Amino acid sequence: IKIFNFPLIDPIISIAIAFYIIY
């Protein structure tokens, strides 16, 4: 799963991981 390069498959998961890493 890529974080800042959002994949077309699971963008919601990538965003969730991004927020998890930031916060």
Short mmCIF file of C-alpha atoms in Angstrom, two decimals:
data_model
loop_
_atom_site.label_atom_id
_atom_site.label_comp_id
_atom_site.label_asym_id
_atom_site.label_seq_id
_atom_site.Cartn_x
_atom_site.Cartn_y
_atom_site.Cartn_z
CA ILE A 1 0.00 0.00 0.00
CA LYS A 2 1.41 3.36 -1.01
CA ILE A 3 0.77 6.23 1.37
CA PHE A 4 1.07 9.56 -0.43
CA ASN A 5 0.82 8.04 -3.89
CA PHE A 6 -2.78 6.93 -3.52
CA PRO A 7 -3.55 3.70 -5.39
CA LEU A 8 -6.81 3.30 -7.31
CA ILE A 9 -7.62 0.09 -5.45
CA ASP A 10 -7.87 1.19 -1.82
CA PRO A 11 -7.55 4.97 -1.49
CA ILE A 12 -9.45 4.97 1.81
CA ILE A 13 -6.95 2.57 3.38
CA SER A 14 -4.05 4.68 2.14
CA ILE A 15 -5.62 7.83 3.59
CA ALA A 16 -6.26 6.01 6.88
CA ILE A 17 -2.61 4.93 7.05
CA ALA A 18 -1.48 8.45 6.18
CA PHE A 19 -3.50 9.89 9.06
CA TYR A 20 -2.23 7.09 11.32
CA ILE A 21 1.37 8.01 10.54
CA ILE A 22 0.81 11.78 10.80
CA TYR A 23 -1.14 11.49 14.03
#
